[in-house]
CSV table of C-alpha atoms in Angstrom, one decimal:
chain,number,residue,atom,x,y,z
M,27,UNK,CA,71.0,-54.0,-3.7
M,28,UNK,CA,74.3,-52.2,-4.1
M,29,UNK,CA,72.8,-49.6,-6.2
M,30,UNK,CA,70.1,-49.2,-3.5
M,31,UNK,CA,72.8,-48.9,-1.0
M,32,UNK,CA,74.9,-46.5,-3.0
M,33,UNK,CA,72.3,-44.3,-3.5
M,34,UNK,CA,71.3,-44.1,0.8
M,35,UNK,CA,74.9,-43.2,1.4
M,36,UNK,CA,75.3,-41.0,-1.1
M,37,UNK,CA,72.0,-38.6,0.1
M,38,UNK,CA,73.0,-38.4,4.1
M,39,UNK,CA,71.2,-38.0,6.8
M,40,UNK,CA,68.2,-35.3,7.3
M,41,UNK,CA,70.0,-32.0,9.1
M,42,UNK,CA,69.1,-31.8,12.9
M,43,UNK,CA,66.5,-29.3,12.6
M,44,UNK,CA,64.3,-30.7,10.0
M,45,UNK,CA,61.5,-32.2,12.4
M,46,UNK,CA,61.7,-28.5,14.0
M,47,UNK,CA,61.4,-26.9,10.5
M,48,UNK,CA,58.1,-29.2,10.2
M,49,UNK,CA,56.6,-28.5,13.1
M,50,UNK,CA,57.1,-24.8,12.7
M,51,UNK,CA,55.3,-25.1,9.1
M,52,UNK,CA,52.6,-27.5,10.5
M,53,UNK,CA,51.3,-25.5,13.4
M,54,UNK,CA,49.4,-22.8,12.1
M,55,UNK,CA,47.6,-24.9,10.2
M,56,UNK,CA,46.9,-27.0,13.2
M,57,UNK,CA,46.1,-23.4,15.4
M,58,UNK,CA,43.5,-23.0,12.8
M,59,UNK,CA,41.4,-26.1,12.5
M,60,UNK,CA,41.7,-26.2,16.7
M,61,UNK,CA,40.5,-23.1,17.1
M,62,UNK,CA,37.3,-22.7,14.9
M,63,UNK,CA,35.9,-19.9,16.6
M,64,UNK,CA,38.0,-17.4,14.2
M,65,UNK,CA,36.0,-19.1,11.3
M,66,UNK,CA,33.0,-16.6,10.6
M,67,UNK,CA,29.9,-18.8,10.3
M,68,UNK,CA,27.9,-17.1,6.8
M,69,UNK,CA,24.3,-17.0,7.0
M,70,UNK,CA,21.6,-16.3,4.7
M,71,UNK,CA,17.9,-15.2,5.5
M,72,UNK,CA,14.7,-16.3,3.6
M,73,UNK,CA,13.9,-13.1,1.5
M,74,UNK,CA,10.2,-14.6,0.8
M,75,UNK,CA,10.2,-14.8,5.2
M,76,UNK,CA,10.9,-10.8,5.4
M,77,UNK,CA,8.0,-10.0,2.7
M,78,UNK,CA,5.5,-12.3,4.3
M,79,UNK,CA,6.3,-11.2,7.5
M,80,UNK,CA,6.1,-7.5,6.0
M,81,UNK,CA,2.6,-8.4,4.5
M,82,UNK,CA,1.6,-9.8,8.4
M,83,UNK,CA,2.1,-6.9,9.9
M,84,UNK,CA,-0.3,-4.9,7.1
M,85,UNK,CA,-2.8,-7.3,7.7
M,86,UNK,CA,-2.5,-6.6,11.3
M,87,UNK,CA,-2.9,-2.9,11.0
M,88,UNK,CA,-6.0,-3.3,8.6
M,89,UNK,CA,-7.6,-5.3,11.1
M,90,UNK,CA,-6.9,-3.5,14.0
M,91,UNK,CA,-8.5,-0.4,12.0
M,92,UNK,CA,-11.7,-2.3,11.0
M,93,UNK,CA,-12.3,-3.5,14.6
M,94,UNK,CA,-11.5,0.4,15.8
M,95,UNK,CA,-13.6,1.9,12.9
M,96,UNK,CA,-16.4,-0.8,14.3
M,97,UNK,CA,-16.7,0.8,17.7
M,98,UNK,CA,-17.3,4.3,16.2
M,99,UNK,CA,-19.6,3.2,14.1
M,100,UNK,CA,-22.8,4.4,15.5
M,101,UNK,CA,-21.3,8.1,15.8
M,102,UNK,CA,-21.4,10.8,12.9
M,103,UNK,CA,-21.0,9.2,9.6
M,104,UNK,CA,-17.8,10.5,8.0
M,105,UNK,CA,-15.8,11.3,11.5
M,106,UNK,CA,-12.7,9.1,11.2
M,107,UNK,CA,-12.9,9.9,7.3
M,108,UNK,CA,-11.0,13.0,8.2
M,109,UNK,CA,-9.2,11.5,10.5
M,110,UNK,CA,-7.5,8.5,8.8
M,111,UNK,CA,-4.0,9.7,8.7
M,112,UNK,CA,-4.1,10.1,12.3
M,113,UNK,CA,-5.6,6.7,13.0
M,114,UNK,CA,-3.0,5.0,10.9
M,115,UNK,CA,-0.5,6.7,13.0
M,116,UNK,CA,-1.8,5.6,16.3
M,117,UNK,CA,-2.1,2.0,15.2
M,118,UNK,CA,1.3,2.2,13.8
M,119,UNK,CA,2.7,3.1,17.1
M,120,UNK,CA,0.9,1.2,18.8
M,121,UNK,CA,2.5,-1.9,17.3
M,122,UNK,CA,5.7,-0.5,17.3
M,123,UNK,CA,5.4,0.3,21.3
M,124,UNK,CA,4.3,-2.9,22.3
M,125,UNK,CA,6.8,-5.1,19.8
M,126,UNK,CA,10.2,-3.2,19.0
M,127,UNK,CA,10.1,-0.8,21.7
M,128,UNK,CA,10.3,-3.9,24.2
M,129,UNK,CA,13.0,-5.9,22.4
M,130,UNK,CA,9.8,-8.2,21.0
M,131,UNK,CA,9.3,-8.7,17.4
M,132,UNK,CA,6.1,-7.7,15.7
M,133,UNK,CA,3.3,-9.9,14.9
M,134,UNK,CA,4.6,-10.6,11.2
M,135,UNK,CA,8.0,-11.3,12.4
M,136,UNK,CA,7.1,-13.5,15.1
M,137,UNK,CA,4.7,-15.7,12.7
M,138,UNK,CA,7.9,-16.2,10.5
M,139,UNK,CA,10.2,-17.0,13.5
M,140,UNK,CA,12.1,-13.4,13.0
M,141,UNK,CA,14.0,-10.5,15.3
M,142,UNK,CA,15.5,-7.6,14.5
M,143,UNK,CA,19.4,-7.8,15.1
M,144,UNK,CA,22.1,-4.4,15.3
M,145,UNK,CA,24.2,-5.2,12.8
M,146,UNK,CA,27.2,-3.3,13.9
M,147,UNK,CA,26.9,-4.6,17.7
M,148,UNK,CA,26.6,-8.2,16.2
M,149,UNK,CA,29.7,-10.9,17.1
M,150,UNK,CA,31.5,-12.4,13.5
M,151,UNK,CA,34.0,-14.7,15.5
M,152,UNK,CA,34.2,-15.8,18.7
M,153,UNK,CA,33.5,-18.2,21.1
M,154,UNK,CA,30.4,-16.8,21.9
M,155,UNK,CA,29.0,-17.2,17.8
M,156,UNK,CA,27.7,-20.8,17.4
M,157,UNK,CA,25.3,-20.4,14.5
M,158,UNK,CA,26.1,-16.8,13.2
M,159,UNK,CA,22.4,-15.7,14.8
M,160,UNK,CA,24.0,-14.0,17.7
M,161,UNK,CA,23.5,-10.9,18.4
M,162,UNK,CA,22.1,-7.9,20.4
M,163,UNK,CA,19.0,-6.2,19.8
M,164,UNK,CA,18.0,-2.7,18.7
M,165,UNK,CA,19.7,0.4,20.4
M,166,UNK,CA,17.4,2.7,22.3
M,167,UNK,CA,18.6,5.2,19.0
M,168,UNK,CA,17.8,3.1,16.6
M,169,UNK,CA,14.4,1.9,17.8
M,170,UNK,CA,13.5,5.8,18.2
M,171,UNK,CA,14.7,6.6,15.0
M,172,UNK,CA,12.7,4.0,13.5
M,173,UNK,CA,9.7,5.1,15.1
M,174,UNK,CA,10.2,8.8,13.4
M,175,UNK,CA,10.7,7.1,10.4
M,176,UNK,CA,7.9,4.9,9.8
M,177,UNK,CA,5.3,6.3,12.3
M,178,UNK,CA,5.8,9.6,11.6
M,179,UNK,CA,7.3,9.6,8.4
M,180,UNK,CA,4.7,8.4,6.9
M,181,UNK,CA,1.4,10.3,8.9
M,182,UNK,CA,3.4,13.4,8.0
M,183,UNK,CA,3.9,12.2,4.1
M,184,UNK,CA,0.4,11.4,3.8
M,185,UNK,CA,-0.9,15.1,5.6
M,186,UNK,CA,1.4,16.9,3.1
M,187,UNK,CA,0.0,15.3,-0.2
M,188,UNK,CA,-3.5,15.4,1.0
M,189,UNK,CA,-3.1,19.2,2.0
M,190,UNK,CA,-1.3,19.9,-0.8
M,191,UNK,CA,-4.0,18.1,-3.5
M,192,UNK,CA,-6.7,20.1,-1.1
M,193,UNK,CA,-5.0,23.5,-1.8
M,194,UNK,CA,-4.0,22.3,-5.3
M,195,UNK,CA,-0.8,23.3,-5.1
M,196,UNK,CA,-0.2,21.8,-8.5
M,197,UNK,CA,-2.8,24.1,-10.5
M,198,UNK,CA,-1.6,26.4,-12.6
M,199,UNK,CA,-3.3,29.3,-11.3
M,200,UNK,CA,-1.8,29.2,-8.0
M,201,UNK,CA,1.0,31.2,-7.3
M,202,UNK,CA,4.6,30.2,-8.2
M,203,UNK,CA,6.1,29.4,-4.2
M,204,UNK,CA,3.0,26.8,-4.5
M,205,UNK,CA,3.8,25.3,-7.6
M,206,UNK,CA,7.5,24.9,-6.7
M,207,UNK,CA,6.7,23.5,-3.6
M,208,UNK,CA,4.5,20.9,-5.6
M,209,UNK,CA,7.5,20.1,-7.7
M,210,UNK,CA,9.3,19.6,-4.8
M,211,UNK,CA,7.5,17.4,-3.0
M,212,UNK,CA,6.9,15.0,-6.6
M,213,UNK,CA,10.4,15.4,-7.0
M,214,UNK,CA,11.3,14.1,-3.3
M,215,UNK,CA,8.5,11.4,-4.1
M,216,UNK,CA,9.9,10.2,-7.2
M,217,UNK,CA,13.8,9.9,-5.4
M,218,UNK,CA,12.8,8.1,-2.9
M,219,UNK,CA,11.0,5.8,-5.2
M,220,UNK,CA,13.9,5.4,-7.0
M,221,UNK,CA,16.0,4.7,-4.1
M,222,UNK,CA,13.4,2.2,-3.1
M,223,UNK,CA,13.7,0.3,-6.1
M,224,UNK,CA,17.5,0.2,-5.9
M,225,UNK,CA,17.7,-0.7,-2.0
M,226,UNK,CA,15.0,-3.6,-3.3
M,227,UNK,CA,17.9,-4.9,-6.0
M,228,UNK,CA,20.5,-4.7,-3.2
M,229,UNK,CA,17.9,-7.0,-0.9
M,230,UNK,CA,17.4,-9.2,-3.8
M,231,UNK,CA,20.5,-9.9,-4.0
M,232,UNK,CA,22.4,-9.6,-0.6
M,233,UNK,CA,18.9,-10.6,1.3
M,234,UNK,CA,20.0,-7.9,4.0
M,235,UNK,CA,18.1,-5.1,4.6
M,236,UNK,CA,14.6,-5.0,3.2
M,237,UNK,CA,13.8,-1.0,3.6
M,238,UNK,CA,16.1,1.9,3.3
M,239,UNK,CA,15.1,2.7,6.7
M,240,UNK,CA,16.8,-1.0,7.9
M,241,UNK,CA,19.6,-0.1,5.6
M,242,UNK,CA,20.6,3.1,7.3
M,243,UNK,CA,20.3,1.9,11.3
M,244,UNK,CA,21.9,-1.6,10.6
M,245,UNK,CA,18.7,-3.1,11.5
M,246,UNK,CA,18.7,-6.7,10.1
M,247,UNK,CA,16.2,-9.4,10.2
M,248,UNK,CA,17.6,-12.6,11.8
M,249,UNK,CA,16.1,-16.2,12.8
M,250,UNK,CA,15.4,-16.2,16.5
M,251,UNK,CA,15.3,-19.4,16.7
M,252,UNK,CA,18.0,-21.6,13.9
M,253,UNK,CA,15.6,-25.0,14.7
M,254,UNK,CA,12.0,-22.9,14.6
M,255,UNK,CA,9.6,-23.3,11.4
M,256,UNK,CA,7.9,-20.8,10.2
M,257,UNK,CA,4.7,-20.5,12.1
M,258,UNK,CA,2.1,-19.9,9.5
M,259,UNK,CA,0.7,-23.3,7.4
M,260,UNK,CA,1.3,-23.9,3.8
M,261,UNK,CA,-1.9,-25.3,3.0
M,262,UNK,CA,-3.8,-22.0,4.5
M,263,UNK,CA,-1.7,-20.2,1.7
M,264,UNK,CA,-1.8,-22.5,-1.0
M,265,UNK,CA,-5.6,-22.3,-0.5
M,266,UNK,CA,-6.0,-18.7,-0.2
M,267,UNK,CA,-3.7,-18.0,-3.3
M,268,UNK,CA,-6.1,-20.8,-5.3
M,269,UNK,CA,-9.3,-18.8,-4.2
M,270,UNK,CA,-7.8,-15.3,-5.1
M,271,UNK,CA,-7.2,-16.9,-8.6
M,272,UNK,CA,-10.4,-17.9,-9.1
M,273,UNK,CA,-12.4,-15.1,-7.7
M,274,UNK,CA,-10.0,-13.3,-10.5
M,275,UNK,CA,-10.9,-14.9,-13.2
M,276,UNK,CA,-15.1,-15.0,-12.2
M,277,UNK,CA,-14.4,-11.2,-12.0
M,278,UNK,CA,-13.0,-11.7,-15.6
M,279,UNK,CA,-15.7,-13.8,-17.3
M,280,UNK,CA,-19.0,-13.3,-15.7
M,281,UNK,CA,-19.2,-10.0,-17.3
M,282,UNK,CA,-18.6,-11.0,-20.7
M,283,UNK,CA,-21.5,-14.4,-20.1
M,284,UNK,CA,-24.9,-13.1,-21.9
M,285,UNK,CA,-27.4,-14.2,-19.2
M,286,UNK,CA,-30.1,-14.4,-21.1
M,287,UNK,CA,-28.2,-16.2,-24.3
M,288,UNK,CA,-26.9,-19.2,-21.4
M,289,UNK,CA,-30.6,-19.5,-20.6
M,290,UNK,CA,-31.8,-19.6,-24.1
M,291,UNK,CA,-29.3,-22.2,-24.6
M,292,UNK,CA,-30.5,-24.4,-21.5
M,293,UNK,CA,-34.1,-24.2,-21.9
M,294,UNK,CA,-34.5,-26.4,-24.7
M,295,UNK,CA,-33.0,-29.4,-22.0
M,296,UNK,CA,-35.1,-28.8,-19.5
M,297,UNK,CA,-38.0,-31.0,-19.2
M,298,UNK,CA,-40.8,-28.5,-19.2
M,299,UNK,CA,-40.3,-25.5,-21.7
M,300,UNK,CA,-43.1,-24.0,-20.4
M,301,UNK,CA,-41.5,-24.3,-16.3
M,302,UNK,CA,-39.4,-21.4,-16.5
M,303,UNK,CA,-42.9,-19.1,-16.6
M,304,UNK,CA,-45.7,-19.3,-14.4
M,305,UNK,CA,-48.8,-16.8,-14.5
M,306,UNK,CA,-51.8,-15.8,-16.1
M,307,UNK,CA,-51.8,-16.7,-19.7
M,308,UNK,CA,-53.7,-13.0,-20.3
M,309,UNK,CA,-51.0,-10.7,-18.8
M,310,UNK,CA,-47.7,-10.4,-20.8
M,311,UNK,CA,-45.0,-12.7,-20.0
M,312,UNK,CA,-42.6,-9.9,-19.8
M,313,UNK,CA,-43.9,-7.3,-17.7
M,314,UNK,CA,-46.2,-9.2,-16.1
M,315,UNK,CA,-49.7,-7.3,-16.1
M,316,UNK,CA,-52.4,-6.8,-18.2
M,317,UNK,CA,-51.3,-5.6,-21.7
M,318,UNK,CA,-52.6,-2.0,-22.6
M,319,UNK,CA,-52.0,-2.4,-26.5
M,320,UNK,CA,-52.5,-5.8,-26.9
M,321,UNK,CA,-50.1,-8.0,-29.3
M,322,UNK,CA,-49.3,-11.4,-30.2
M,323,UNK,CA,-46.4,-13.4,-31.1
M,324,UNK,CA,-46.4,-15.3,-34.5
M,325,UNK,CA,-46.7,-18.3,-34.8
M,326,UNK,CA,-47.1,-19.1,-30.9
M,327,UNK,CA,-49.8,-16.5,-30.9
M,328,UNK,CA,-49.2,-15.5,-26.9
M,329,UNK,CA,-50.2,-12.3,-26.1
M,330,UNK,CA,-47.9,-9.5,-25.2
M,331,UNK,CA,-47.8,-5.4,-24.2
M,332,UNK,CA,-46.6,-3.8,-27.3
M,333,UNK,CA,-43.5,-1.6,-26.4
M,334,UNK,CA,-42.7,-4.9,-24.4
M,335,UNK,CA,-42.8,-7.2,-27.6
M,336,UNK,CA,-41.5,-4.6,-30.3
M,337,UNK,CA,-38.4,-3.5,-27.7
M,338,UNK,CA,-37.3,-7.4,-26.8
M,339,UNK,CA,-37.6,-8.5,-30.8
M,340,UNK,CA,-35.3,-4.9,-31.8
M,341,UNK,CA,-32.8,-6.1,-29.6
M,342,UNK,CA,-32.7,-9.6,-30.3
M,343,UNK,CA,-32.8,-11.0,-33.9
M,344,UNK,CA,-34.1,-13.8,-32.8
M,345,UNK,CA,-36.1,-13.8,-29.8
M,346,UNK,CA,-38.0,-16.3,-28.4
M,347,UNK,CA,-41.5,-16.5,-26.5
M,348,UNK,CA,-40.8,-17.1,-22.5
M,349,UNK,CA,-44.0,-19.2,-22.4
M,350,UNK,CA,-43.3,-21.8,-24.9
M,351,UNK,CA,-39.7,-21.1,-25.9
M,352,UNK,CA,-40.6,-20.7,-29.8
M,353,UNK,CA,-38.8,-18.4,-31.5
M,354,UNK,CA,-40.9,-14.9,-33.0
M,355,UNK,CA,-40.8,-14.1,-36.2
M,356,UNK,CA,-43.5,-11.4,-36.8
M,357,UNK,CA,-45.6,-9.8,-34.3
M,358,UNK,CA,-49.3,-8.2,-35.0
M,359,UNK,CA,-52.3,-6.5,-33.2
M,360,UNK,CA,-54.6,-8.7,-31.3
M,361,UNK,CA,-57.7,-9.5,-33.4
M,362,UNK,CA,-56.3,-8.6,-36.4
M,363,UNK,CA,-55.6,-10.6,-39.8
């Protein structure tokens, strides 16, 4: 106890402004867990959402096409061949009018609860940023530009390679201000490919801005709704995907099957050997009429056309009679020894 006593005295009391020297230290930290509007709320954007709702919006170009092309149908066969290009275009703007123009998100978009949002006009803190979604829509600017871009960009990329492969720029015969120009349009092709693929790595990895087109007007894709699903069902997709699998692999193997080798191989099962043929026992089984150079099949002795015989025993080594399923080993006239 005197030690502890000692010891008490010998420290001394805290200085006067010690409890102001604390406070001073402790209030910013209290300043910034009161005010947590300053605290920018990250958020992060399902990249498999933007390239469904991508594919979506195809989808619903293809089919507005097919029900167009359906009304013309009974006109001049060939008429909306020529103009395709065009027709792509109008249906293109067409969902771009009615969806971005409007501050309404396009078809795809709105089946995976999505909105476009300017990403330079967008709020990072505030009072106003609850869940980081906030945001204005597109400029008047940017929704034009992006209609130059994708409507027109691509009607006027897709005239210029089909005029060009009509005049064959690329030949070598043409003249050398065609052939350059050729160059310069594969070369323009091939950079923008290139930058495609690049911009896709940056997507992949950021989850930002899914086009270069996006990339360059700020345009991103946000949730419009932080508590919405997406609207299109799971087992719709999981059942489509199974089908397309399947359909592939039918596509794969069904022309490698031998019809007439998998019936060969059932027809000894059946009950009736003789059911997979019916007709007159004096026409030939294969062609079915009256045989004009009469043959027979050894040992079954059924009579047969000759080319039809000879042809079906040189392709098969070991071909066997439809009537009675016995295989053929030698053939001979009719009548003869």
């Amino acid at each position: 106890m005197p030690n502890v006593e000692f010891a008490a005295a010998s420290d001394g009391p805290p200085p006067q402004d010690a409890w102001h020297a604390e406070f001073q230290r402790l209030v910013p930290l209290w300043e910034s867990l009161r005010d947590t509007s300053k605290v920018i709320i990250p958020i992060s954007i399902s990249r498999v959402n933007q390239f469904d709702a991508a594919r979506l919006d195809v989808e619903m170009s293809a089919m507005l096409k097919e029900q167009l092309v359906k009304v013309f149908s009974l006109m001049k066969p060939g008429l909306l061949f020529q103009y395709e290009p065009e027709l792509d275009a109008f249906l293109e703007f067409l969902i771009w009018r009615f969806s971005i123009w409007v501050d309404k998100p396009t078809p795809g978009n709105a089946l995976m609860n999505l909105r476009y949002r300017d990403e330079r006009a967008a709020p990072i803190t505030g009072k106003e940023v609850r869940t980081g979604l906030e945001g204005p829509g597109l400029s008047v600017s940017q929704k034009i530009f992006y209609c130059i871009s994708f409507v027109g960009g691509q009607y006027i990329w897709s005239r210029l390679q089909s005029f060009s492969a009509f005049r064959r720029w690329g030949a070598s015969e043409q003249r050398p201000l065609a052939r350059r120009t050729w160059s310069l349009v594969q070369n323009a092709e091939g950079l923008y490919r290139a930058a495609s693929f690049f911009n896709l790595l940056l997507f992949l990895y950021g989850g930002r801005y899914k086009t270069i087109v996006d990339r360059i007007l700020k345009a991103r894709l946000v949730y419009e709704s932080p508590n919405m699903n997406r609207a299109v069902s799971f087992e719709y997709m999981n059942r489509q995907l199974v089908w397309n699998e399947f359909s592939e692999m039918l596509l794969l193997l069904l022309p490698l099957l031998n019809s007439s080798s998998v019936k060969k191989f059932l027809l000894p099962f059946s009950k009736d050997n003789s059911a997979g043929f019916s007709g007159d026992e004096a026409d030939c089984p294969i062609c079915r009429s009256s045989p004009s150079i009469p043959f027979v099949a050894v040992p079954c002795q059924h009579r047969y056309c000759y080319y039809c015989l000879r042809t079906r025993c040189s392709a098969t080594s070991s071909y066997r009679c439809p009537r009675c399923n016995e295989v053929v080993v030698a053939i001979q006239r009719q009548g003869s020894v």
